[in-house]
Tab-separated table of C-alpha atoms in Angstrom:
chain	number	residue	atom	x	y	z
X	41	MET	CA	169.944	143.762	38.931
X	42	SER	CA	166.209	143.954	39.621
X	43	ILE	CA	164.414	140.623	39.401
X	44	ALA	CA	162.063	142.327	36.922
X	45	ASP	CA	165.045	142.576	34.553
X	46	MET	CA	166.124	138.938	34.894
X	47	ARG	CA	165.363	137.031	31.703
X	48	ARG	CA	166.925	134.737	29.124
X	49	GLN	CA	166.094	133.204	25.803
X	50	TYR	CA	164.699	129.667	25.619
X	51	SER	CA	166.364	127.978	22.680
X	52	GLN	CA	166.784	124.262	23.364
X	53	GLY	CA	164.170	123.056	20.935
X	54	HIS	CA	160.618	123.012	19.630
X	55	LEU	CA	157.552	120.831	20.056
X	56	THR	CA	155.642	120.204	16.824
X	57	ASP	CA	152.688	118.183	15.572
X	58	ASN	CA	155.112	115.518	14.402
X	59	ASP	CA	156.360	114.982	17.963
X	60	LEU	CA	152.926	114.158	19.349
X	61	THR	CA	151.888	110.614	20.250
X	62	ASP	CA	148.411	109.089	20.222
X	63	HIS	CA	148.438	108.728	24.008
X	64	PRO	CA	150.004	111.481	26.151
X	65	VAL	CA	151.711	109.002	28.465
X	66	GLU	CA	153.883	107.878	25.547
X	67	LEU	CA	155.150	111.441	25.069
X	68	PHE	CA	155.568	111.770	28.836
X	69	LYS	CA	157.670	108.595	28.784
X	70	GLN	CA	159.929	110.119	26.130
X	71	TRP	CA	160.330	113.372	28.053
X	72	LEU	CA	160.938	111.701	31.417
X	73	GLY	CA	163.501	109.402	29.802
X	74	ALA	CA	165.275	112.406	28.299
X	75	ALA	CA	165.289	114.135	31.702
X	76	ILE	CA	166.791	111.050	33.352
X	77	ASP	CA	169.396	110.632	30.613
X	78	ALA	CA	170.338	114.312	30.890
X	79	GLY	CA	171.193	113.813	34.556
X	80	ILE	CA	169.094	116.715	35.806
X	81	PRO	CA	168.480	116.739	39.580
X	82	ASP	CA	165.431	114.770	40.765
X	83	PRO	CA	163.789	114.176	37.371
X	84	THR	CA	160.840	112.397	39.029
X	85	ALA	CA	160.101	115.299	41.391
X	86	MET	CA	156.684	116.829	40.826
X	87	THR	CA	154.518	119.475	42.441
X	88	VAL	CA	151.261	118.069	43.814
X	89	ALA	CA	148.443	120.608	44.176
X	90	THR	CA	145.315	119.919	46.222
X	91	VAL	CA	142.470	122.093	47.537
X	92	ASP	CA	140.992	122.173	51.054
X	93	ALA	CA	137.339	122.463	52.051
X	94	ASP	CA	137.550	126.282	51.959
X	95	GLY	CA	138.943	126.292	48.428
X	96	GLN	CA	142.499	127.122	49.515
X	97	PRO	CA	145.059	125.491	47.188
X	98	SER	CA	148.124	123.821	48.695
X	99	GLN	CA	151.267	122.594	46.940
X	100	ARG	CA	154.219	120.390	47.832
X	101	ILE	CA	156.943	118.395	46.077
X	102	VAL	CA	156.739	114.586	46.003
X	103	LEU	CA	158.409	111.909	43.874
X	104	LEU	CA	156.664	110.019	41.100
X	105	LYS	CA	156.990	106.298	41.841
X	106	ASP	CA	155.187	104.680	38.928
X	107	TYR	CA	153.128	105.549	35.858
X	108	ASP	CA	151.315	103.886	32.980
X	109	HIS	CA	148.317	104.576	30.758
X	110	GLU	CA	146.091	104.367	33.844
X	111	GLY	CA	147.793	107.168	35.765
X	112	PHE	CA	150.631	108.517	37.898
X	113	VAL	CA	151.473	107.077	41.339
X	114	PHE	CA	152.877	108.617	44.506
X	115	TYR	CA	152.899	107.586	48.187
X	116	THR	CA	152.293	109.508	51.395
X	117	ASN	CA	151.173	109.395	55.012
X	118	LEU	CA	147.378	109.104	54.870
X	119	GLY	CA	147.118	111.582	57.734
X	120	SER	CA	149.017	114.263	55.815
X	121	ARG	CA	147.427	117.482	54.626
X	122	LYS	CA	147.336	116.349	50.996
X	123	ALA	CA	145.748	112.995	51.837
X	124	LYS	CA	143.077	114.636	53.995
X	125	GLU	CA	142.297	117.165	51.274
X	126	LEU	CA	142.090	114.429	48.641
X	127	SER	CA	139.626	112.500	50.818
X	128	GLU	CA	137.268	115.497	50.588
X	129	ASN	CA	138.093	116.584	47.050
X	130	PRO	CA	139.912	114.073	44.801
X	131	ARG	CA	140.664	116.659	42.118
X	132	ILE	CA	144.404	117.114	41.821
X	133	SER	CA	147.071	118.696	39.634
X	134	LEU	CA	150.663	117.557	39.059
X	135	HIS	CA	153.493	119.611	37.590
X	136	PHE	CA	156.915	118.442	36.401
X	137	PRO	CA	159.357	121.400	36.269
X	138	TRP	CA	162.133	120.266	33.951
X	139	PHE	CA	163.504	123.804	33.615
X	140	PHE	CA	167.035	122.598	32.830
X	141	MET	CA	165.554	121.280	29.585
X	142	GLU	CA	163.160	124.228	29.166
X	143	ARG	CA	160.229	121.828	29.542
X	144	GLN	CA	157.205	121.499	31.786
X	145	VAL	CA	154.380	118.981	32.005
X	146	ARG	CA	151.069	119.811	33.699
X	147	ILE	CA	148.585	117.057	34.585
X	148	CYS	CA	145.006	117.466	35.828
X	149	GLY	CA	142.993	114.520	37.101
X	150	THR	CA	141.444	112.749	40.051
X	151	ALA	CA	143.221	110.770	42.770
X	152	GLU	CA	142.294	107.196	43.657
X	153	LYS	CA	143.721	105.247	46.612
X	154	LEU	CA	145.802	102.185	45.839
X	155	THR	CA	144.987	98.798	47.345
X	156	THR	CA	146.663	97.493	50.492
X	157	ALA	CA	148.508	94.902	48.404
X	158	GLN	CA	149.880	97.603	46.095
X	159	ASN	CA	150.928	99.721	49.078
X	160	ALA	CA	152.662	96.783	50.767
X	161	ARG	CA	154.539	95.796	47.624
X	162	TYR	CA	156.080	99.255	47.303
X	163	PHE	CA	156.591	99.837	51.049
X	164	LEU	CA	158.569	96.620	51.434
X	165	SER	CA	160.797	97.618	48.506
X	166	ARG	CA	161.927	100.811	50.266
X	167	PRO	CA	165.216	101.045	52.195
X	168	LYS	CA	164.758	100.044	55.833
X	169	ASP	CA	165.456	103.543	57.169
X	170	SER	CA	162.784	104.956	54.854
X	171	GLN	CA	160.321	102.394	56.214
X	172	LEU	CA	161.249	103.431	59.759
X	173	ALA	CA	160.825	107.102	58.916
X	174	ALA	CA	157.264	106.411	57.785
X	175	TRP	CA	156.521	104.928	61.220
X	176	ALA	CA	158.312	107.732	63.099
X	177	SER	CA	156.651	110.710	61.423
X	178	GLN	CA	153.034	111.812	61.661
X	179	GLN	CA	153.344	113.855	58.501
X	180	SER	CA	152.075	117.466	58.604
X	181	GLN	CA	151.516	117.368	62.389
X	182	PRO	CA	153.320	119.924	64.633
X	183	ILE	CA	156.419	118.767	66.538
X	184	SER	CA	158.413	120.707	69.117
X	185	SER	CA	161.913	119.945	67.808
X	186	ARG	CA	164.004	117.884	65.406
X	187	GLU	CA	165.498	116.160	68.450
X	188	LEU	CA	162.081	114.726	69.300
X	189	LEU	CA	161.644	113.523	65.712
X	190	MET	CA	165.032	111.778	65.847
X	191	THR	CA	164.132	110.228	69.207
X	192	GLN	CA	160.973	108.767	67.669
X	193	PHE	CA	162.989	107.488	64.711
X	194	HIS	CA	165.510	105.723	66.970
X	195	GLN	CA	162.675	104.250	69.048
X	196	MET	CA	161.240	102.725	65.872
X	197	LYS	CA	164.715	101.477	64.945
X	198	GLU	CA	164.975	99.645	68.264
X	199	LYS	CA	161.415	98.345	68.083
X	200	PHE	CA	161.924	96.735	64.662
X	201	ALA	CA	165.619	95.906	65.027
X	202	LYS	CA	165.130	92.157	64.773
X	203	LYS	CA	161.940	91.834	62.761
X	204	GLU	CA	160.383	92.832	59.481
X	205	ILE	CA	158.862	96.301	59.405
X	206	PRO	CA	155.139	96.023	58.645
X	207	LEU	CA	153.136	98.326	56.399
X	208	PRO	CA	151.669	101.151	58.537
X	209	ASP	CA	147.895	101.378	58.257
X	210	PHE	CA	148.287	105.161	57.971
X	211	TRP	CA	150.540	105.047	54.882
X	212	GLY	CA	149.657	104.412	51.251
X	213	GLY	CA	149.585	105.511	47.654
X	214	PHE	CA	147.402	107.401	45.214
X	215	ARG	CA	147.009	106.979	41.493
X	216	VAL	CA	146.263	110.214	39.666
X	217	VAL	CA	143.955	109.351	36.761
X	218	PRO	CA	144.451	112.150	34.228
X	219	HIS	CA	141.872	113.829	32.041
X	220	GLN	CA	144.153	116.603	30.775
X	221	ILE	CA	147.918	116.748	30.161
X	222	GLU	CA	149.841	119.733	28.793
X	223	PHE	CA	153.370	119.670	27.385
X	224	TRP	CA	155.313	122.963	27.363
X	225	GLN	CA	158.566	123.556	25.474
X	226	GLY	CA	160.293	126.895	25.902
X	227	GLY	CA	160.691	129.037	22.789
X	228	GLU	CA	162.648	132.114	21.795
X	229	ASP	CA	161.073	135.531	22.478
X	230	ARG	CA	158.548	133.800	24.769
X	231	LEU	CA	156.913	132.093	21.781
X	232	HIS	CA	156.669	128.771	23.606
X	233	ASP	CA	155.248	125.545	22.171
X	234	ARG	CA	152.289	124.238	24.166
X	235	TYR	CA	150.144	121.217	23.395
X	236	GLU	CA	147.207	120.098	25.494
X	237	TYR	CA	145.777	116.561	25.467
X	238	THR	CA	142.179	116.204	26.691
X	239	LYS	CA	140.493	112.867	27.338
X	240	GLN	CA	137.110	112.335	25.702
X	241	ALA	CA	134.084	110.407	26.958
X	242	ASP	CA	135.045	107.472	24.721
X	243	ASN	CA	138.589	107.465	26.238
X	244	ARG	CA	140.191	108.932	23.114
X	245	TRP	CA	142.688	111.739	23.580
X	246	VAL	CA	142.461	114.854	21.425
X	247	THR	CA	145.160	117.500	21.160
X	248	GLN	CA	145.251	121.189	20.519
X	249	ARG	CA	148.061	123.733	20.311
X	250	LEU	CA	147.786	126.542	22.850
X	251	MET	CA	149.099	130.047	22.432
X	252	PRO	CA	152.033	130.826	24.750
């Protein structure tokens, strides 16, 4: 079968005016909770899109680690491609692809660095091997082989074998402060339900239905 002929109906539900909440994070909370309860793989996985100095977009998958009415939090090596691009252009887009539930959420906003105290609190909560991996990897930098990466990891393991692993000064988090959030629910015959929340100057959120 040609991929051009691959298609299916979306029929798991609808999104209506009655489902909307005053603040989009409350609806996001409902949808994320439903994704977790449904047992879909990696429900907190999201695409993070940034743009470099030449205007070239770049995307990668990271895990959401916290969220509230102020924004959505993820962590990374501060020398990574995404962190460098955000230092020059803080505009960012997130995308949650809950295709098993025929749902998507798109978030547009700006990224702000977390404080050292916030970074340390989360870093110290991670499993020890994850802490070591942060020290062993210069994220996004070239490396000659996986063997070399594993050598660096084991060197870190020996170095911190008998002491607490400190927060690296090259590792930290970003909070994405949203100004626009779209909720997408698949519909039959490609007549999807789409609602877009947009933040106003007075911090109110207004909604509009979008055509599919």
